C-alpha cells in the first residue's frame, strides 16, 4: 500500500478527496480515478468531489464536514483557498503535486510555495521535487504517479 493510502487508512475518520475525473482524459484525471478506485477497493472511507463540476460553496461546506482533505488540483489560487478554509475549520490537508515544483510563473511559484508550506502533508511524484518539497514542508513524501488499472467500478 502506498504512503498516501497508508496515511489515509491510519485513522478511520472519513476523508474528502478533491480532484477531477474524466472526461477529459489526462494523466491527472486518470490518476485521481484510479486513486478513488484503489481507496474504495481497500475499504478506505472517502468522499470524492469533482471540483470542476461542483460549486465552490458546496466544496467549502464539504470541507467543514470532513476531518482530512486530500487535494489533487493544479490551480494554486484554488488550492490555497482550500488549504486556508481547511485550516479555518481545523482540518488536516494533504496536497498532491501533479507536475514539477518551481516551473510555474513568478506569481504561481509564490503561491506554490505557500501551499506547500501550509498543507499538513505534501506528496510529490519525483526525486527532484522531493528535495524541493522537503525544503518547504518536513512532511513531504514521494509517491508513484502510476496506479495500476483497477477493474472495480466507482
JSON list of C-alpha atoms in Angstrom, two decimals:
[
{"chain": "A", "resi": 1, "resn": "UNK", "atom": "CA", "xyz": [0.00, 0.00, 0.00]},
{"chain": "A", "resi": 2, "resn": "UNK", "atom": "CA", "xyz": [1.42, 3.41, -0.92]},
{"chain": "A", "resi": 3, "resn": "UNK", "atom": "CA", "xyz": [2.26, 6.01, 1.72]},
{"chain": "A", "resi": 4, "resn": "UNK", "atom": "CA", "xyz": [-0.70, 8.14, 0.61]},
{"chain": "A", "resi": 5, "resn": "UNK", "atom": "CA", "xyz": [-3.06, 5.20, 1.16]},
{"chain": "A", "resi": 6, "resn": "UNK", "atom": "CA", "xyz": [-1.40, 4.24, 4.45]},
{"chain": "A", "resi": 7, "resn": "UNK", "atom": "CA", "xyz": [-1.79, 7.78, 5.77]},
{"chain": "A", "resi": 8, "resn": "UNK", "atom": "CA", "xyz": [-5.46, 7.83, 4.85]},
{"chain": "A", "resi": 9, "resn": "UNK", "atom": "CA", "xyz": [-6.09, 4.44, 6.46]},
{"chain": "A", "resi": 10, "resn": "UNK", "atom": "CA", "xyz": [-4.28, 5.43, 9.68]},
{"chain": "A", "resi": 11, "resn": "UNK", "atom": "CA", "xyz": [-7.46, 6.97, 11.04]},
{"chain": "A", "resi": 12, "resn": "UNK", "atom": "CA", "xyz": [-10.91, 5.65, 10.17]},
{"chain": "A", "resi": 13, "resn": "UNK", "atom": "CA", "xyz": [-12.20, 9.23, 10.01]},
{"chain": "A", "resi": 14, "resn": "UNK", "atom": "CA", "xyz": [-13.73, 9.91, 6.61]},
{"chain": "A", "resi": 15, "resn": "UNK", "atom": "CA", "xyz": [-11.59, 11.86, 4.14]},
{"chain": "A", "resi": 16, "resn": "UNK", "atom": "CA", "xyz": [-12.67, 14.25, 1.41]},
{"chain": "A", "resi": 17, "resn": "UNK", "atom": "CA", "xyz": [-10.76, 13.83, -1.85]},
{"chain": "A", "resi": 18, "resn": "UNK", "atom": "CA", "xyz": [-10.99, 16.92, -4.08]},
{"chain": "A", "resi": 19, "resn": "UNK", "atom": "CA", "xyz": [-9.95, 16.40, -7.68]},
{"chain": "A", "resi": 20, "resn": "UNK", "atom": "CA", "xyz": [-11.36, 15.84, -11.13]},
{"chain": "A", "resi": 21, "resn": "UNK", "atom": "CA", "xyz": [-12.00, 12.69, -13.13]},
{"chain": "A", "resi": 22, "resn": "UNK", "atom": "CA", "xyz": [-12.54, 12.00, -16.85]},
{"chain": "A", "resi": 23, "resn": "UNK", "atom": "CA", "xyz": [-13.70, 13.43, -19.08]},
{"chain": "A", "resi": 24, "resn": "UNK", "atom": "CA", "xyz": [-11.40, 14.88, -20.21]},
{"chain": "A", "resi": 25, "resn": "UNK", "atom": "CA", "xyz": [-8.94, 12.01, -20.17]},
{"chain": "A", "resi": 26, "resn": "UNK", "atom": "CA", "xyz": [-5.49, 13.04, -19.00]},
{"chain": "A", "resi": 27, "resn": "UNK", "atom": "CA", "xyz": [-2.72, 11.99, -16.65]},
{"chain": "A", "resi": 28, "resn": "UNK", "atom": "CA", "xyz": [-4.08, 13.71, -13.55]},
{"chain": "A", "resi": 29, "resn": "UNK", "atom": "CA", "xyz": [-7.71, 12.69, -14.12]},
{"chain": "A", "resi": 30, "resn": "UNK", "atom": "CA", "xyz": [-6.73, 9.05, -14.65]},
{"chain": "A", "resi": 31, "resn": "UNK", "atom": "CA", "xyz": [-4.51, 9.18, -11.53]},
{"chain": "A", "resi": 32, "resn": "UNK", "atom": "CA", "xyz": [-7.41, 10.56, -9.47]},
{"chain": "A", "resi": 33, "resn": "UNK", "atom": "CA", "xyz": [-9.88, 8.00, -10.87]},
{"chain": "A", "resi": 34, "resn": "UNK", "atom": "CA", "xyz": [-7.52, 5.11, -10.11]},
{"chain": "A", "resi": 35, "resn": "UNK", "atom": "CA", "xyz": [-6.80, 6.54, -6.64]},
{"chain": "A", "resi": 36, "resn": "UNK", "atom": "CA", "xyz": [-10.54, 6.62, -5.87]},
{"chain": "A", "resi": 37, "resn": "UNK", "atom": "CA", "xyz": [-11.00, 3.05, -7.11]},
{"chain": "A", "resi": 38, "resn": "UNK", "atom": "CA", "xyz": [-7.98, 1.81, -5.14]},
{"chain": "A", "resi": 39, "resn": "UNK", "atom": "CA", "xyz": [-9.14, 3.54, -1.95]},
{"chain": "A", "resi": 40, "resn": "UNK", "atom": "CA", "xyz": [-12.66, 2.16, -2.26]},
{"chain": "A", "resi": 41, "resn": "UNK", "atom": "CA", "xyz": [-11.39, -1.32, -3.07]},
{"chain": "A", "resi": 42, "resn": "UNK", "atom": "CA", "xyz": [-9.19, -1.09, 0.05]},
{"chain": "A", "resi": 43, "resn": "UNK", "atom": "CA", "xyz": [-12.29, -0.09, 2.07]},
{"chain": "A", "resi": 44, "resn": "UNK", "atom": "CA", "xyz": [-10.80, 3.30, 2.94]},
{"chain": "A", "resi": 45, "resn": "UNK", "atom": "CA", "xyz": [-13.56, 5.69, 3.92]},
{"chain": "A", "resi": 46, "resn": "UNK", "atom": "CA", "xyz": [-13.54, 8.59, 1.40]},
{"chain": "A", "resi": 47, "resn": "UNK", "atom": "CA", "xyz": [-15.91, 11.03, -0.22]},
{"chain": "A", "resi": 48, "resn": "UNK", "atom": "CA", "xyz": [-14.94, 12.34, -3.66]},
{"chain": "A", "resi": 49, "resn": "UNK", "atom": "CA", "xyz": [-15.92, 15.72, -5.04]},
{"chain": "A", "resi": 50, "resn": "UNK", "atom": "CA", "xyz": [-15.10, 16.83, -8.58]},
{"chain": "A", "resi": 51, "resn": "UNK", "atom": "CA", "xyz": [-14.13, 20.48, -8.23]},
{"chain": "A", "resi": 52, "resn": "UNK", "atom": "CA", "xyz": [-14.77, 21.18, -11.92]},
{"chain": "A", "resi": 53, "resn": "UNK", "atom": "CA", "xyz": [-18.38, 20.04, -11.61]},
{"chain": "A", "resi": 54, "resn": "UNK", "atom": "CA", "xyz": [-19.18, 21.34, -8.10]},
{"chain": "A", "resi": 55, "resn": "UNK", "atom": "CA", "xyz": [-19.70, 24.88, -6.84]},
{"chain": "A", "resi": 56, "resn": "UNK", "atom": "CA", "xyz": [-17.07, 26.42, -4.56]},
{"chain": "A", "resi": 57, "resn": "UNK", "atom": "CA", "xyz": [-19.73, 26.99, -1.89]},
{"chain": "A", "resi": 58, "resn": "UNK", "atom": "CA", "xyz": [-20.63, 23.27, -1.86]},
{"chain": "A", "resi": 59, "resn": "UNK", "atom": "CA", "xyz": [-16.93, 22.33, -1.69]},
{"chain": "A", "resi": 60, "resn": "UNK", "atom": "CA", "xyz": [-16.41, 24.67, 1.28]},
{"chain": "A", "resi": 61, "resn": "UNK", "atom": "CA", "xyz": [-19.42, 23.13, 3.04]},
{"chain": "A", "resi": 62, "resn": "UNK", "atom": "CA", "xyz": [-17.96, 19.66, 2.44]},
{"chain": "A", "resi": 63, "resn": "UNK", "atom": "CA", "xyz": [-14.54, 20.77, 3.74]},
{"chain": "A", "resi": 64, "resn": "UNK", "atom": "CA", "xyz": [-16.21, 21.75, 7.02]},
{"chain": "A", "resi": 65, "resn": "UNK", "atom": "CA", "xyz": [-17.65, 18.22, 7.44]},
{"chain": "A", "resi": 66, "resn": "UNK", "atom": "CA", "xyz": [-14.59, 16.03, 6.89]},
{"chain": "A", "resi": 67, "resn": "UNK", "atom": "CA", "xyz": [-11.53, 15.58, 9.08]},
{"chain": "A", "resi": 68, "resn": "UNK", "atom": "CA", "xyz": [-9.00, 15.17, 6.30]},
{"chain": "A", "resi": 69, "resn": "UNK", "atom": "CA", "xyz": [-8.89, 16.95, 2.95]},
{"chain": "A", "resi": 70, "resn": "UNK", "atom": "CA", "xyz": [-6.86, 15.46, 0.06]},
{"chain": "A", "resi": 71, "resn": "UNK", "atom": "CA", "xyz": [-6.28, 17.87, -2.82]},
{"chain": "A", "resi": 72, "resn": "UNK", "atom": "CA", "xyz": [-5.48, 16.79, -6.38]},
{"chain": "A", "resi": 73, "resn": "UNK", "atom": "CA", "xyz": [-5.52, 20.05, -8.37]},
{"chain": "A", "resi": 74, "resn": "UNK", "atom": "CA", "xyz": [-3.13, 22.34, -10.21]},
{"chain": "A", "resi": 75, "resn": "UNK", "atom": "CA", "xyz": [-4.63, 25.82, -9.80]},
{"chain": "A", "resi": 76, "resn": "UNK", "atom": "CA", "xyz": [-2.65, 27.34, -6.93]},
{"chain": "A", "resi": 77, "resn": "UNK", "atom": "CA", "xyz": [-5.22, 30.04, -6.14]},
{"chain": "A", "resi": 78, "resn": "UNK", "atom": "CA", "xyz": [-7.86, 27.35, -5.76]},
{"chain": "A", "resi": 79, "resn": "UNK", "atom": "CA", "xyz": [-5.52, 25.07, -3.78]},
{"chain": "A", "resi": 80, "resn": "UNK", "atom": "CA", "xyz": [-4.53, 27.89, -1.43]},
{"chain": "A", "resi": 81, "resn": "UNK", "atom": "CA", "xyz": [-8.18, 28.77, -0.81]},
{"chain": "A", "resi": 82, "resn": "UNK", "atom": "CA", "xyz": [-8.92, 25.11, 0.05]},
{"chain": "A", "resi": 83, "resn": "UNK", "atom": "CA", "xyz": [-5.95, 24.91, 2.40]},
{"chain": "A", "resi": 84, "resn": "UNK", "atom": "CA", "xyz": [-6.92, 28.16, 4.14]},
{"chain": "A", "resi": 85, "resn": "UNK", "atom": "CA", "xyz": [-10.57, 27.09, 4.53]},
{"chain": "A", "resi": 86, "resn": "UNK", "atom": "CA", "xyz": [-9.39, 23.72, 5.82]},
{"chain": "A", "resi": 87, "resn": "UNK", "atom": "CA", "xyz": [-7.15, 25.39, 8.39]},
{"chain": "A", "resi": 88, "resn": "UNK", "atom": "CA", "xyz": [-10.02, 27.67, 9.41]},
{"chain": "A", "resi": 89, "resn": "UNK", "atom": "CA", "xyz": [-12.07, 24.54, 10.17]},
{"chain": "A", "resi": 90, "resn": "UNK", "atom": "CA", "xyz": [-9.01, 22.88, 11.84]},
{"chain": "A", "resi": 91, "resn": "UNK", "atom": "CA", "xyz": [-8.80, 20.13, 9.19]},
{"chain": "A", "resi": 92, "resn": "UNK", "atom": "CA", "xyz": [-5.73, 18.27, 8.01]},
{"chain": "A", "resi": 93, "resn": "UNK", "atom": "CA", "xyz": [-4.79, 18.75, 4.37]},
{"chain": "A", "resi": 94, "resn": "UNK", "atom": "CA", "xyz": [-2.83, 16.59, 2.00]},
{"chain": "A", "resi": 95, "resn": "UNK", "atom": "CA", "xyz": [-1.76, 18.20, -1.24]},
{"chain": "A", "resi": 96, "resn": "UNK", "atom": "CA", "xyz": [-0.60, 16.05, -4.16]},
{"chain": "A", "resi": 97, "resn": "UNK", "atom": "CA", "xyz": [1.59, 18.00, -6.61]},
{"chain": "A", "resi": 98, "resn": "UNK", "atom": "CA", "xyz": [0.93, 16.85, -10.17]},
{"chain": "A", "resi": 99, "resn": "UNK", "atom": "CA", "xyz": [3.76, 18.22, -12.25]},
{"chain": "A", "resi": 100, "resn": "UNK", "atom": "CA", "xyz": [7.03, 19.76, -11.19]},
{"chain": "A", "resi": 101, "resn": "UNK", "atom": "CA", "xyz": [7.72, 22.28, -8.47]},
{"chain": "A", "resi": 102, "resn": "UNK", "atom": "CA", "xyz": [9.33, 25.64, -9.30]},
{"chain": "A", "resi": 103, "resn": "UNK", "atom": "CA", "xyz": [8.48, 25.67, -13.02]},
{"chain": "A", "resi": 104, "resn": "UNK", "atom": "CA", "xyz": [5.47, 27.98, -12.89]},
{"chain": "A", "resi": 105, "resn": "UNK", "atom": "CA", "xyz": [5.33, 31.74, -13.45]},
{"chain": "A", "resi": 106, "resn": "UNK", "atom": "CA", "xyz": [6.77, 34.01, -10.76]},
{"chain": "A", "resi": 107, "resn": "UNK", "atom": "CA", "xyz": [3.37, 34.61, -9.12]},
{"chain": "A", "resi": 108, "resn": "UNK", "atom": "CA", "xyz": [2.44, 30.91, -9.21]},
{"chain": "A", "resi": 109, "resn": "UNK", "atom": "CA", "xyz": [5.83, 29.97, -7.71]},
{"chain": "A", "resi": 110, "resn": "UNK", "atom": "CA", "xyz": [4.98, 32.15, -4.72]},
{"chain": "A", "resi": 111, "resn": "UNK", "atom": "CA", "xyz": [1.52, 30.59, -4.39]},
{"chain": "A", "resi": 112, "resn": "UNK", "atom": "CA", "xyz": [3.02, 27.11, -4.86]},
{"chain": "A", "resi": 113, "resn": "UNK", "atom": "CA", "xyz": [5.49, 27.68, -2.03]},
{"chain": "A", "resi": 114, "resn": "UNK", "atom": "CA", "xyz": [2.77, 28.99, 0.30]},
{"chain": "A", "resi": 115, "resn": "UNK", "atom": "CA", "xyz": [0.53, 26.00, -0.49]},
{"chain": "A", "resi": 116, "resn": "UNK", "atom": "CA", "xyz": [3.38, 23.56, 0.11]},
{"chain": "A", "resi": 117, "resn": "UNK", "atom": "CA", "xyz": [4.28, 25.19, 3.43]},
{"chain": "A", "resi": 118, "resn": "UNK", "atom": "CA", "xyz": [0.71, 25.42, 4.75]},
{"chain": "A", "resi": 119, "resn": "UNK", "atom": "CA", "xyz": [-0.52, 21.92, 3.88]},
{"chain": "A", "resi": 120, "resn": "UNK", "atom": "CA", "xyz": [-0.30, 19.25, 6.60]},
{"chain": "A", "resi": 121, "resn": "UNK", "atom": "CA", "xyz": [1.32, 16.77, 4.21]},
{"chain": "A", "resi": 122, "resn": "UNK", "atom": "CA", "xyz": [2.79, 17.23, 0.77]},
{"chain": "A", "resi": 123, "resn": "UNK", "atom": "CA", "xyz": [3.06, 14.48, -1.86]},
{"chain": "A", "resi": 124, "resn": "UNK", "atom": "CA", "xyz": [5.32, 14.73, -4.91]},
{"chain": "A", "resi": 125, "resn": "UNK", "atom": "CA", "xyz": [5.95, 12.42, -7.85]},
{"chain": "A", "resi": 126, "resn": "UNK", "atom": "CA", "xyz": [9.72, 12.55, -8.41]},
{"chain": "A", "resi": 127, "resn": "UNK", "atom": "CA", "xyz": [13.02, 12.69, -6.51]},
{"chain": "A", "resi": 128, "resn": "UNK", "atom": "CA", "xyz": [13.90, 16.26, -7.55]},
{"chain": "A", "resi": 129, "resn": "UNK", "atom": "CA", "xyz": [10.59, 17.55, -6.23]},
{"chain": "A", "resi": 130, "resn": "UNK", "atom": "CA", "xyz": [11.07, 15.55, -3.03]},
{"chain": "A", "resi": 131, "resn": "UNK", "atom": "CA", "xyz": [14.18, 17.61, -2.25]},
{"chain": "A", "resi": 132, "resn": "UNK", "atom": "CA", "xyz": [12.38, 20.86, -3.04]},
{"chain": "A", "resi": 133, "resn": "UNK", "atom": "CA", "xyz": [9.26, 19.73, -1.20]},
{"chain": "A", "resi": 134, "resn": "UNK", "atom": "CA", "xyz": [11.23, 18.82, 1.92]},
{"chain": "A", "resi": 135, "resn": "UNK", "atom": "CA", "xyz": [12.64, 22.36, 1.97]},
{"chain": "A", "resi": 136, "resn": "UNK", "atom": "CA", "xyz": [9.04, 23.66, 2.05]},
{"chain": "A", "resi": 137, "resn": "UNK", "atom": "CA", "xyz": [7.43, 21.07, 4.30]},
{"chain": "A", "resi": 138, "resn": "UNK", "atom": "CA", "xyz": [9.05, 18.44, 6.53]},
{"chain": "A", "resi": 139, "resn": "UNK", "atom": "CA", "xyz": [6.02, 16.19, 5.91]},
{"chain": "A", "resi": 140, "resn": "UNK", "atom": "CA", "xyz": [6.78, 15.74, 2.22]},
{"chain": "A", "resi": 141, "resn": "UNK", "atom": "CA", "xyz": [6.57, 12.26, 0.71]},
{"chain": "A", "resi": 142, "resn": "UNK", "atom": "CA", "xyz": [7.38, 10.68, -2.63]},
{"chain": "A", "resi": 143, "resn": "UNK", "atom": "CA", "xyz": [4.55, 8.70, -4.22]},
{"chain": "A", "resi": 144, "resn": "UNK", "atom": "CA", "xyz": [4.25, 6.96, -7.55]},
{"chain": "A", "resi": 145, "resn": "UNK", "atom": "CA", "xyz": [2.41, 8.72, -10.34]},
{"chain": "A", "resi": 146, "resn": "UNK", "atom": "CA", "xyz": [1.42, 5.31, -11.66]},
{"chain": "A", "resi": 147, "resn": "UNK", "atom": "CA", "xyz": [-1.50, 3.49, -10.08]},
{"chain": "A", "resi": 148, "resn": "UNK", "atom": "CA", "xyz": [-2.32, 0.13, -11.68]},
{"chain": "A", "resi": 149, "resn": "UNK", "atom": "CA", "xyz": [-5.59, -0.27, -13.54]},
{"chain": "A", "resi": 150, "resn": "UNK", "atom": "CA", "xyz": [-8.42, -1.50, -11.34]},
{"chain": "A", "resi": 151, "resn": "UNK", "atom": "CA", "xyz": [-11.48, -3.07, -12.88]},
{"chain": "A", "resi": 152, "resn": "UNK", "atom": "CA", "xyz": [-13.76, -2.21, -9.99]},
{"chain": "A", "resi": 153, "resn": "UNK", "atom": "CA", "xyz": [-16.38, 0.47, -10.61]},
{"chain": "A", "resi": 154, "resn": "UNK", "atom": "CA", "xyz": [-16.94, 3.63, -8.60]}
]
